[in-house]
Tab-separated table of N, CA and C in Angstrom:
chain	number	residue	atom	x	y	z
O	1	UNK	N	141.483	72.750	68.529
O	1	UNK	CA	141.522	72.874	69.983
O	1	UNK	C	140.815	74.152	70.405
O	2	UNK	N	140.175	74.081	71.557
O	2	UNK	CA	139.478	75.255	72.094
O	2	UNK	C	140.494	76.281	72.561
O	3	UNK	N	140.165	77.565	72.435
O	3	UNK	CA	141.089	78.592	72.922
O	3	UNK	C	141.202	78.499	74.442
O	4	UNK	N	142.342	78.931	75.002
O	4	UNK	CA	142.512	78.893	76.458
O	4	UNK	C	141.426	79.697	77.165
O	5	UNK	N	141.056	79.246	78.313
O	5	UNK	CA	139.988	79.894	79.080
O	5	UNK	C	140.410	81.283	79.549
O	6	UNK	N	139.444	82.158	79.617
O	6	UNK	CA	139.641	83.464	80.238
O	6	UNK	C	138.555	83.611	81.292
O	7	UNK	N	138.788	84.228	82.388
O	7	UNK	CA	140.049	84.876	82.766
O	7	UNK	C	141.071	83.851	83.248
O	8	UNK	N	142.346	84.264	83.147
O	8	UNK	CA	143.443	83.446	83.658
O	8	UNK	C	144.647	84.346	83.925
O	9	UNK	N	145.563	83.845	84.714
O	9	UNK	CA	146.805	84.563	84.991
O	9	UNK	C	147.939	83.770	84.366
O	10	UNK	N	148.781	84.442	83.604
O	10	UNK	CA	149.940	83.808	82.982
O	10	UNK	C	151.204	84.481	83.500
O	11	UNK	N	152.104	83.705	84.048
O	11	UNK	CA	153.384	84.257	84.489
O	11	UNK	C	154.215	84.631	83.260
O	12	UNK	N	154.890	85.777	83.344
O	12	UNK	CA	155.741	86.259	82.256
O	12	UNK	C	157.017	86.827	82.860
O	13	UNK	N	157.969	87.103	82.016
O	13	UNK	CA	159.132	87.841	82.490
O	13	UNK	C	158.689	89.286	82.708
O	14	UNK	N	159.365	89.957	83.597
O	14	UNK	CA	159.015	91.345	83.893
O	14	UNK	C	159.415	92.238	82.722
O	15	UNK	N	158.612	93.266	82.465
O	15	UNK	CA	158.857	94.188	81.353
O	15	UNK	C	160.149	94.970	81.549
O	16	UNK	N	160.515	95.214	82.788
O	16	UNK	CA	161.754	95.921	83.111
O	16	UNK	C	162.556	95.062	84.085
O	17	UNK	N	163.827	95.307	84.146
O	17	UNK	CA	164.671	94.571	85.090
O	17	UNK	C	164.265	94.950	86.509
O	18	UNK	N	163.999	93.937	87.337
O	18	UNK	CA	163.583	94.172	88.719
O	18	UNK	C	164.710	93.798	89.661
O	19	UNK	N	164.598	94.250	90.905
O	19	UNK	CA	165.620	93.994	91.915
O	19	UNK	C	165.802	92.489	92.095
O	20	UNK	N	167.020	92.018	91.878
O	20	UNK	CA	167.301	90.579	91.943
O	20	UNK	C	167.217	90.030	93.363
O	21	UNK	N	167.384	90.889	94.358
O	21	UNK	CA	167.380	90.422	95.743
O	21	UNK	C	165.999	90.495	96.394
O	22	UNK	N	164.961	90.726	95.603
O	22	UNK	CA	163.592	90.787	96.113
O	22	UNK	C	162.748	89.717	95.436
O	23	UNK	N	161.683	89.353	96.116
O	23	UNK	CA	160.769	88.362	95.535
O	23	UNK	C	159.680	89.104	94.758
O	24	UNK	N	159.903	89.219	93.463
O	24	UNK	CA	158.995	89.935	92.569
O	24	UNK	C	158.614	88.995	91.434
O	25	UNK	N	157.313	88.877	91.200
O	25	UNK	CA	156.812	88.032	90.120
O	25	UNK	C	155.991	88.889	89.168
O	26	UNK	N	156.102	88.585	87.892
O	26	UNK	CA	155.353	89.334	86.885
O	26	UNK	C	154.481	88.383	86.080
O	27	UNK	N	153.453	88.955	85.505
O	27	UNK	CA	152.562	88.166	84.673
O	27	UNK	C	151.529	89.045	84.018
O	28	UNK	N	150.545	88.386	83.427
O	28	UNK	CA	149.446	89.094	82.781
O	28	UNK	C	148.132	88.442	83.157
O	29	UNK	N	147.164	89.267	83.468
O	29	UNK	CA	145.795	88.798	83.631
O	29	UNK	C	145.173	88.841	82.247
O	30	UNK	N	144.689	87.700	81.797
O	30	UNK	CA	144.068	87.600	80.472
O	30	UNK	C	142.564	87.520	80.696
O	31	UNK	N	141.853	88.501	80.160
O	31	UNK	CA	140.403	88.605	80.360
O	31	UNK	C	139.717	88.921	79.038
O	32	UNK	N	138.417	88.726	79.009
O	32	UNK	CA	137.636	89.095	77.827
O	32	UNK	C	137.539	90.619	77.758
O	33	UNK	N	137.674	91.146	76.559
O	33	UNK	CA	137.560	92.594	76.392
O	33	UNK	C	136.160	93.076	76.776
O	34	UNK	N	135.157	92.316	76.392
O	34	UNK	CA	133.779	92.667	76.735
O	34	UNK	C	133.090	91.392	77.213
O	35	UNK	N	132.910	91.276	78.513
O	35	UNK	CA	132.357	90.049	79.095
O	35	UNK	C	130.925	89.762	78.661
O	36	UNK	N	130.237	90.754	78.158
O	36	UNK	CA	128.849	90.545	77.716
O	36	UNK	C	128.771	89.910	76.332
O	37	UNK	N	129.916	89.765	75.665
O	37	UNK	CA	129.935	89.183	74.316
O	37	UNK	C	130.724	87.875	74.347
O	38	UNK	N	130.086	86.773	74.047
O	38	UNK	CA	130.774	85.483	74.109
O	38	UNK	C	131.946	85.356	73.136
O	39	UNK	N	131.933	86.113	72.044
O	39	UNK	CA	133.005	86.033	71.057
O	39	UNK	C	134.066	87.121	71.245
O	40	UNK	N	134.063	87.767	72.392
O	40	UNK	CA	134.983	88.870	72.651
O	40	UNK	C	136.436	88.395	72.627
O	41	UNK	N	137.306	89.249	72.112
O	41	UNK	CA	138.727	88.900	72.098
O	41	UNK	C	139.299	89.003	73.512
O	42	UNK	N	140.423	88.334	73.715
O	42	UNK	CA	141.119	88.402	74.999
O	42	UNK	C	142.044	89.615	74.998
O	43	UNK	N	142.125	90.281	76.139
O	43	UNK	CA	143.073	91.377	76.324
O	43	UNK	C	144.002	91.000	77.467
O	44	UNK	N	145.156	91.651	77.549
O	44	UNK	CA	146.190	91.299	78.524
O	44	UNK	C	146.540	92.502	79.394
O	45	UNK	N	146.477	92.271	80.696
O	45	UNK	CA	146.730	93.326	81.673
O	45	UNK	C	147.950	92.956	82.509
O	46	UNK	N	149.043	93.689	82.389
O	46	UNK	CA	150.240	93.371	83.161
O	46	UNK	C	150.006	93.446	84.667
O	47	UNK	N	150.705	92.566	85.369
O	47	UNK	CA	150.603	92.461	86.822
O	47	UNK	C	152.012	92.304	87.390
O	48	UNK	N	152.267	92.957	88.511
O	48	UNK	CA	153.509	92.743	89.259
O	48	UNK	C	153.111	92.380	90.678
O	49	UNK	N	153.658	91.267	91.173
O	49	UNK	CA	153.391	90.836	92.543
O	49	UNK	C	154.687	90.984	93.331
O	50	UNK	N	154.655	91.873	94.308
O	50	UNK	CA	155.768	92.043	95.224
O	50	UNK	C	155.465	91.185	96.445
O	51	UNK	N	156.267	90.169	96.684
O	51	UNK	CA	156.029	89.258	97.795
O	51	UNK	C	156.492	89.890	99.107
O	52	UNK	N	155.746	89.621	100.155
O	52	UNK	CA	155.996	90.191	101.472
O	52	UNK	C	157.372	89.816	102.009
O	53	UNK	N	157.917	90.709	102.829
O	53	UNK	CA	159.163	90.441	103.528
O	53	UNK	C	158.920	89.645	104.809
O	54	UNK	N	157.657	89.515	105.218
O	54	UNK	CA	157.313	88.829	106.470
O	54	UNK	C	157.500	87.319	106.327
O	55	UNK	N	157.892	86.682	107.425
O	55	UNK	CA	158.028	85.222	107.427
O	55	UNK	C	156.660	84.565	107.244
O	56	UNK	N	155.629	85.178	107.815
O	56	UNK	CA	154.260	84.665	107.680
O	56	UNK	C	153.371	85.840	107.274
O	57	UNK	N	153.286	86.120	105.973
O	57	UNK	CA	152.515	87.280	105.508
O	57	UNK	C	151.029	87.160	105.825
O	58	UNK	N	150.404	88.306	106.020
O	58	UNK	CA	148.951	88.350	106.180
O	58	UNK	C	148.320	87.779	104.911
O	59	UNK	N	147.160	87.141	105.034
O	59	UNK	CA	146.560	86.482	103.866
O	59	UNK	C	145.909	87.430	102.861
O	60	UNK	N	145.749	88.690	103.246
O	60	UNK	CA	145.067	89.649	102.372
O	60	UNK	C	146.052	90.705	101.871
O	61	UNK	N	146.516	90.563	100.624
O	61	UNK	CA	147.465	91.528	100.080
O	61	UNK	C	146.803	92.864	99.789
O	62	UNK	N	147.643	93.869	99.629
O	62	UNK	CA	147.167	95.166	99.154
O	62	UNK	C	147.230	95.126	97.631
O	63	UNK	N	146.236	95.722	96.979
O	63	UNK	CA	146.225	95.806	95.526
O	63	UNK	C	146.263	97.281	95.135
O	64	UNK	N	147.000	97.582	94.063
O	64	UNK	CA	147.171	98.970	93.643
O	64	UNK	C	146.914	99.109	92.155
O	65	UNK	N	146.211	100.164	91.790
O	65	UNK	CA	146.046	100.605	90.403
O	65	UNK	C	146.206	102.115	90.400
O	66	UNK	N	146.838	102.651	89.361
O	66	UNK	CA	147.040	104.097	89.272
O	66	UNK	C	145.711	104.805	89.078
O	67	UNK	N	145.608	105.982	89.647
O	67	UNK	CA	144.410	106.790	89.455
O	67	UNK	C	144.548	107.637	88.209
O	68	UNK	N	143.467	108.232	87.810
O	68	UNK	CA	143.499	109.091	86.633
O	68	UNK	C	143.405	108.291	85.363
O	69	UNK	N	142.689	108.768	84.392
O	69	UNK	CA	142.543	107.992	83.163
O	69	UNK	C	143.860	107.876	82.415
O	70	UNK	N	144.209	106.657	82.076
O	70	UNK	CA	145.366	106.418	81.228
O	70	UNK	C	146.693	106.255	81.924
O	71	UNK	N	146.778	106.501	83.225
O	71	UNK	CA	148.056	106.362	83.914
O	71	UNK	C	148.445	104.901	84.038
O	72	UNK	N	149.737	104.616	83.921
O	72	UNK	CA	150.243	103.260	84.051
O	72	UNK	C	150.512	102.940	85.515
O	73	UNK	N	150.092	101.763	85.949
O	73	UNK	CA	150.363	101.303	87.307
O	73	UNK	C	151.723	100.629	87.400
O	74	UNK	N	152.153	100.002	86.304
O	74	UNK	CA	153.354	99.169	86.355
O	74	UNK	C	154.621	99.854	85.850
O	75	UNK	N	154.498	100.929	85.097
O	75	UNK	CA	155.682	101.604	84.551
O	75	UNK	C	156.588	102.084	85.686
O	76	UNK	N	157.854	101.783	85.561
O	76	UNK	CA	158.838	102.241	86.540
O	76	UNK	C	158.902	101.415	87.818
O	77	UNK	N	158.122	100.368	87.908
O	77	UNK	CA	158.129	99.521	89.112
O	77	UNK	C	159.233	98.476	88.986
O	78	UNK	N	160.281	98.653	89.781
O	78	UNK	CA	161.413	97.726	89.711
O	78	UNK	C	161.804	97.168	91.074
O	79	UNK	N	161.256	97.751	92.131
O	79	UNK	CA	161.632	97.344	93.481
O	79	UNK	C	160.487	97.618	94.443
O	80	UNK	N	160.457	96.840	95.511
O	80	UNK	CA	159.466	97.057	96.563
O	80	UNK	C	160.075	97.610	97.831
O	81	UNK	N	161.319	98.061	97.773
O	81	UNK	CA	162.012	98.541	98.980
O	81	UNK	C	161.241	99.636	99.712
O	82	UNK	N	160.580	100.506	98.971
O	82	UNK	CA	159.877	101.633	99.584
O	82	UNK	C	158.387	101.379	99.774
O	83	UNK	N	157.954	100.124	99.690
O	83	UNK	CA	156.543	99.794	99.866
O	83	UNK	C	156.340	99.265	101.287
O	84	UNK	N	155.782	100.073	102.191
O	84	UNK	CA	155.663	99.642	103.588
O	84	UNK	C	154.734	98.436	103.784
O	85	UNK	N	153.773	98.240	102.889
O	85	UNK	CA	152.864	97.101	103.008
O	85	UNK	C	153.622	95.779	103.031
O	86	UNK	N	154.787	95.727	102.386
O	86	UNK	CA	155.524	94.472	102.266
O	86	UNK	C	156.054	93.961	103.601
O	87	UNK	N	156.060	94.806	104.618
O	87	UNK	CA	156.454	94.338	105.953
O	87	UNK	C	155.457	93.329	106.488
O	88	UNK	N	154.205	93.391	106.009
O	88	UNK	CA	153.137	92.534	106.536
O	88	UNK	C	152.471	91.641	105.492
O	89	UNK	N	152.468	92.064	104.242
O	89	UNK	CA	151.640	91.361	103.232
O	89	UNK	C	152.205	91.570	101.836
O	90	UNK	N	151.689	90.794	100.891
O	90	UNK	CA	152.052	90.980	99.493
O	90	UNK	C	151.420	92.280	98.977
O	91	UNK	N	151.977	92.773	97.894
O	91	UNK	CA	151.504	93.995	97.258
O	91	UNK	C	151.385	93.698	95.761
O	92	UNK	N	150.182	93.820	95.230
O	92	UNK	CA	149.901	93.433	93.847
O	92	UNK	C	149.544	94.678	93.045
O	93	UNK	N	150.218	94.861	91.922
O	93	UNK	CA	150.005	96.023	91.056
O	93	UNK	C	149.363	95.530	89.756
O	94	UNK	N	148.233	96.136	89.396
O	94	UNK	CA	147.499	95.764	88.192
O	94	UNK	C	147.427	96.948	87.237
O	95	UNK	N	147.832	96.720	85.997
O	95	UNK	CA	147.683	97.716	84.926
O	95	UNK	C	146.238	97.638	84.433
O	96	UNK	N	145.537	98.744	84.449
O	96	UNK	CA	144.129	98.734	84.048
O	96	UNK	C	143.965	98.607	82.537
O	97	UNK	N	142.787	98.161	82.155
O	97	UNK	CA	142.418	98.026	80.741
O	97	UNK	C	142.681	99.328	79.993
O	98	UNK	N	143.297	99.173	78.823
O	98	UNK	CA	143.477	100.309	77.929
O	98	UNK	C	144.643	101.221	78.252
O	99	UNK	N	145.299	101.042	79.403
O	99	UNK	CA	146.391	101.946	79.764
O	99	UNK	C	147.684	101.548	79.059
O	100	UNK	N	148.741	102.278	79.304
O	100	UNK	CA	149.969	102.234	78.512
O	100	UNK	C	150.528	100.836	78.253
O	101	UNK	N	150.618	99.991	79.267
O	101	UNK	CA	151.234	98.675	79.073
O	101	UNK	C	150.218	97.554	78.839
O	102	UNK	N	148.937	97.871	78.929
O	102	UNK	CA	147.918	96.867	78.635
O	102	UNK	C	147.926	96.602	77.134
O	103	UNK	N	147.469	95.435	76.772
O	103	UNK	CA	147.337	95.107	75.354
O	103	UNK	C	145.892	94.752	75.076
O	104	UNK	N	145.185	95.593	74.338
O	104	UNK	CA	145.678	96.793	73.669
O	104	UNK	C	145.730	97.995	74.621
O	105	UNK	N	146.586	98.931	74.255
O	105	UNK	CA	146.620	100.228	74.933
O	105	UNK	C	145.778	101.171	74.078
O	106	UNK	N	144.824	101.798	74.702
O	106	UNK	CA	143.930	102.698	73.955
O	106	UNK	C	144.489	104.118	74.000
O	107	UNK	N	145.536	104.309	73.256
O	107	UNK	CA	146.222	105.596	73.282
O	107	UNK	C	145.765	106.485	72.134
O	108	UNK	N	145.799	107.764	72.397
O	108	UNK	CA	145.410	108.767	71.407
O	108	UNK	C	146.505	109.829	71.334
O	109	UNK	N	147.582	109.572	70.596
O	109	UNK	CA	148.711	110.508	70.549
O	109	UNK	C	148.331	111.909	70.083
O	110	UNK	N	147.393	112.022	69.169
O	110	UNK	CA	147.018	113.349	68.674
O	110	UNK	C	146.357	114.172	69.777
O	111	UNK	N	145.604	113.519	70.655
O	111	UNK	CA	144.994	114.241	71.780
O	111	UNK	C	146.079	114.711	72.739
O	112	UNK	N	147.061	113.860	72.992
O	112	UNK	CA	148.162	114.268	73.876
O	112	UNK	C	148.911	115.461	73.289
O	113	UNK	N	149.150	115.441	71.989
O	113	UNK	CA	149.830	116.567	71.344
O	113	UNK	C	148.983	117.831	71.453
O	114	UNK	N	147.680	117.695	71.250
O	114	UNK	CA	146.787	118.848	71.365
O	114	UNK	C	146.798	119.407	72.783
O	115	UNK	N	146.818	118.548	73.766
O	115	UNK	CA	146.882	119.022	75.165
O	115	UNK	C	148.144	119.847	75.403
O	116	UNK	N	149.240	119.444	74.778
O	116	UNK	CA	150.470	120.227	74.883
O	116	UNK	C	150.303	121.615	74.278
O	117	UNK	N	149.625	121.685	73.141
O	117	UNK	CA	149.361	122.977	72.497
O	117	UNK	C	148.452	123.844	73.372
O	118	UNK	N	147.453	123.214	73.987
O	118	UNK	CA	146.540	123.946	74.876
O	118	UNK	C	147.304	124.460	76.095
O	119	UNK	N	148.132	123.597	76.689
O	119	UNK	CA	148.912	124.002	77.864
O	119	UNK	C	149.877	125.134	77.534
O	120	UNK	N	150.388	125.149	76.314
O	120	UNK	CA	151.314	126.208	75.894
O	120	UNK	C	150.581	127.497	75.529
O	121	UNK	N	149.249	127.460	75.518
O	121	UNK	CA	148.471	128.656	75.212
O	121	UNK	C	148.303	128.931	73.729
O	122	UNK	N	148.683	127.974	72.892
O	122	UNK	CA	148.576	128.196	71.443
O	122	UNK	C	147.187	127.875	70.892
O	123	UNK	N	146.398	127.133	71.660
O	123	UNK	CA	145.023	126.809	71.257
O	123	UNK	C	144.137	127.049	72.472
O	124	UNK	N	143.044	127.779	72.284
O	124	UNK	CA	142.159	128.059	73.422
O	124	UNK	C	140.773	128.428	72.942
O	125	UNK	N	139.845	128.529	73.885
O	125	UNK	CA	138.480	128.949	73.570
O	125	UNK	C	137.753	127.969	72.661
O	126	UNK	N	136.999	128.516	71.726
O	126	UNK	CA	136.215	127.692	70.795
O	126	UNK	C	137.105	126.786	69.956
O	127	UNK	N	138.281	127.277	69.576
O	127	UNK	CA	139.208	126.464	68.779
O	127	UNK	C	139.670	125.242	69.583
O	128	UNK	N	139.875	125.430	70.877
O	128	UNK	CA	140.280	124.323	71.747
O	128	UNK	C	139.183	123.258	71.789
O	129	UNK	N	137.956	123.682	72.059
O	129	UNK	CA	136.835	122.734	72.157
O	129	UNK	C	136.609	122.007	70.832
O	130	UNK	N	136.669	122.742	69.753
O	130	UNK	CA	136.454	122.155	68.437
O	130	UNK	C	137.563	121.154	68.092
O	131	UNK	N	138.799	121.535	68.341
O	131	UNK	CA	139.932	120.647	68.037
O	131	UNK	C	139.881	119.385	68.896
O	132	UNK	N	139.523	119.533	70.174
O	132	UNK	CA	139.458	118.369	71.063
O	132	UNK	C	138.351	117.413	70.612
O	133	UNK	N	137.196	117.950	70.240
O	133	UNK	CA	136.095	117.104	69.763
O	133	UNK	C	136.509	116.368	68.487
O	134	UNK	N	137.187	117.075	67.587
O	134	UNK	CA	137.628	116.463	66.332
O	134	UNK	C	138.624	115.338	66.596
O	135	UNK	N	139.611	115.587	67.457
O	135	UNK	CA	140.632	114.568	67.755
O	135	UNK	C	140.032	113.380	68.514
O	136	UNK	N	139.088	113.640	69.415
O	136	UNK	CA	138.445	112.550	70.157
O	136	UNK	C	137.660	111.656	69.201
O	137	UNK	N	136.937	112.255	68.265
O	137	UNK	CA	136.172	111.462	67.301
O	137	UNK	C	137.112	110.649	66.409
O	138	UNK	N	138.204	111.253	65.974
O	138	UNK	CA	139.165	110.542	65.131
O	138	UNK	C	139.823	109.396	65.891
O	139	UNK	N	140.151	109.625	67.156
O	139	UNK	CA	140.772	108.579	67.961
O	139	UNK	C	139.803	107.425	68.176
O	140	UNK	N	138.566	107.757	68.508
O	140	UNK	CA	137.559	106.705	68.712
O	140	UNK	C	137.411	105.862	67.454
O	141	UNK	N	137.314	106.504	66.318
O	141	UNK	CA	137.171	105.777	65.052
O	141	UNK	C	138.378	104.885	64.782
O	142	UNK	N	139.572	105.388	65.061
O	142	UNK	CA	140.786	104.593	64.842
O	142	UNK	C	140.829	103.382	65.765
O	143	UNK	N	140.434	103.562	67.021
O	143	UNK	CA	140.420	102.443	67.966
O	143	UNK	C	139.418	101.378	67.539
O	144	UNK	N	138.241	101.803	67.147
O	144	UNK	CA	137.208	100.863	66.695
O	144	UNK	C	137.676	100.154	65.423
O	145	UNK	N	138.270	100.899	64.483
O	145	UNK	CA	138.788	100.290	63.254
O	145	UNK	C	139.876	99.257	63.555
O	146	UNK	N	140.626	99.472	64.628
O	146	UNK	CA	141.684	98.539	65.019
O	146	UNK	C	141.131	97.325	65.771
O	147	UNK	N	139.806	97.305	66.014
O	147	UNK	CA	139.189	96.143	66.649
O	147	UNK	C	138.803	96.305	68.091
O	148	UNK	N	139.014	97.467	68.671
O	148	UNK	CA	138.666	97.671	70.081
O	148	UNK	C	137.153	97.708	70.262
O	149	UNK	N	136.672	96.980	71.254
O	149	UNK	CA	135.263	97.020	71.649
O	149	UNK	C	135.187	97.948	72.856
O	150	UNK	N	134.963	99.220	72.611
O	150	UNK	CA	135.044	100.236	73.661
O	150	UNK	C	133.998	100.050	74.756
O	151	UNK	N	132.932	99.286	74.480
O	151	UNK	CA	131.940	99.012	75.523
O	151	UNK	C	132.518	98.146	76.641
O	152	UNK	N	133.682	97.542	76.429
O	152	UNK	CA	134.315	96.713	77.451
O	152	UNK	C	135.209	97.488	78.399
O	153	UNK	N	135.346	98.782	78.206
O	153	UNK	CA	136.262	99.588	79.020
O	153	UNK	C	135.459	100.446	79.983
O	154	UNK	N	134.997	99.815	81.065
O	154	UNK	CA	134.157	100.491	82.045
O	154	UNK	C	134.713	100.268	83.442
O	155	UNK	N	134.224	101.045	84.385
O	155	UNK	CA	134.619	100.847	85.787
O	155	UNK	C	134.171	99.481	86.281
O	156	UNK	N	132.994	99.034	85.849
O	156	UNK	CA	132.500	97.709	86.264
O	156	UNK	C	133.418	96.605	85.740
O	157	UNK	N	133.891	96.746	84.502
O	157	UNK	CA	134.809	95.741	83.948
O	157	UNK	C	136.118	95.729	84.724
O	158	UNK	N	136.610	96.897	85.109
O	158	UNK	CA	137.836	96.966	85.901
O	158	UNK	C	137.633	96.329	87.272
O	159	UNK	N	136.485	96.561	87.885
O	159	UNK	CA	136.198	95.927	89.180
O	159	UNK	C	136.202	94.407	89.034
O	160	UNK	N	135.626	93.905	87.950
O	160	UNK	CA	135.665	92.461	87.701
O	160	UNK	C	137.095	91.981	87.511
O	161	UNK	N	137.922	92.752	86.802
O	161	UNK	CA	139.322	92.379	86.599
O	161	UNK	C	140.034	92.211	87.943
O	162	UNK	N	139.790	93.134	88.857
O	162	UNK	CA	140.428	93.075	90.171
O	162	UNK	C	140.010	91.788	90.894
O	163	UNK	N	138.740	91.443	90.809
O	163	UNK	CA	138.274	90.234	91.474
O	163	UNK	C	138.815	88.979	90.787
O	164	UNK	N	138.851	88.963	89.466
O	164	UNK	CA	139.420	87.822	88.751
O	164	UNK	C	140.894	87.645	89.101
O	165	UNK	N	141.618	88.747	89.213
O	165	UNK	CA	143.029	88.655	89.574
O	165	UNK	C	143.182	88.055	90.961
O	166	UNK	N	142.374	88.506	91.893
O	166	UNK	CA	142.418	87.958	93.258
O	166	UNK	C	142.241	86.446	93.233
O	167	UNK	N	141.242	85.993	92.509
O	167	UNK	CA	140.973	84.554	92.416
O	167	UNK	C	142.119	83.813	91.733
O	168	UNK	N	142.614	84.369	90.629
O	168	UNK	CA	143.673	83.708	89.865
O	168	UNK	C	144.963	83.571	90.662
O	169	UNK	N	145.217	84.523	91.555
O	169	UNK	CA	146.419	84.472	92.384
O	169	UNK	C	146.214	83.660	93.652
O	170	UNK	N	144.970	83.223	93.907
O	170	UNK	CA	144.705	82.354	95.047
O	170	UNK	C	144.464	83.066	96.368
O	171	UNK	N	144.114	84.332	96.320
O	171	UNK	CA	143.811	85.069	97.550
O	171	UNK	C	142.310	85.020	97.817
O	172	UNK	N	141.935	84.905	99.082
O	172	UNK	CA	140.511	84.909	99.440
O	172	UNK	C	139.929	86.307	99.398
O	173	UNK	N	140.742	87.289	99.747
O	173	UNK	CA	140.280	88.689	99.738
O	173	UNK	C	141.482	89.618	99.638
O	174	UNK	N	141.193	90.841	99.247
O	174	UNK	CA	142.243	91.869	99.192
O	174	UNK	C	142.316	92.517	100.545
């Protein structure tokens, strides 16, 4: 049998317990890791859809992704009570490629540990630059050895993910 088509949206149980009295749906956007390669593996991006409180929601939901490299969009999301957009429209949260809850997550624990040492003032100057370059090279090699196609982790790929999610959820526009 042929593998399931990508991109697609698959409903899943939520990673964390969500407010039972709210309309919250969870799932994963399944996309190709590198769209330029026909044999690219599928990756999974968690999604949380907070349904509007309005009787007739606006047709264009708000979409949210965390800023900053590596930040999780979905971690800690359990309720939409404090989301003002829900008064008028749905609110969709997408975990970006490579971040904490995405599969795969492109994490580099040794770099995070080194940043702690730098912040504490124990590593600085030339030693800081040298150590960071060494850890970055080691992390890149480990990710590639684990099968990651790092050419698929670009801003353009993320923009495509956002558009694929919009289509998969049945929205005409964000």
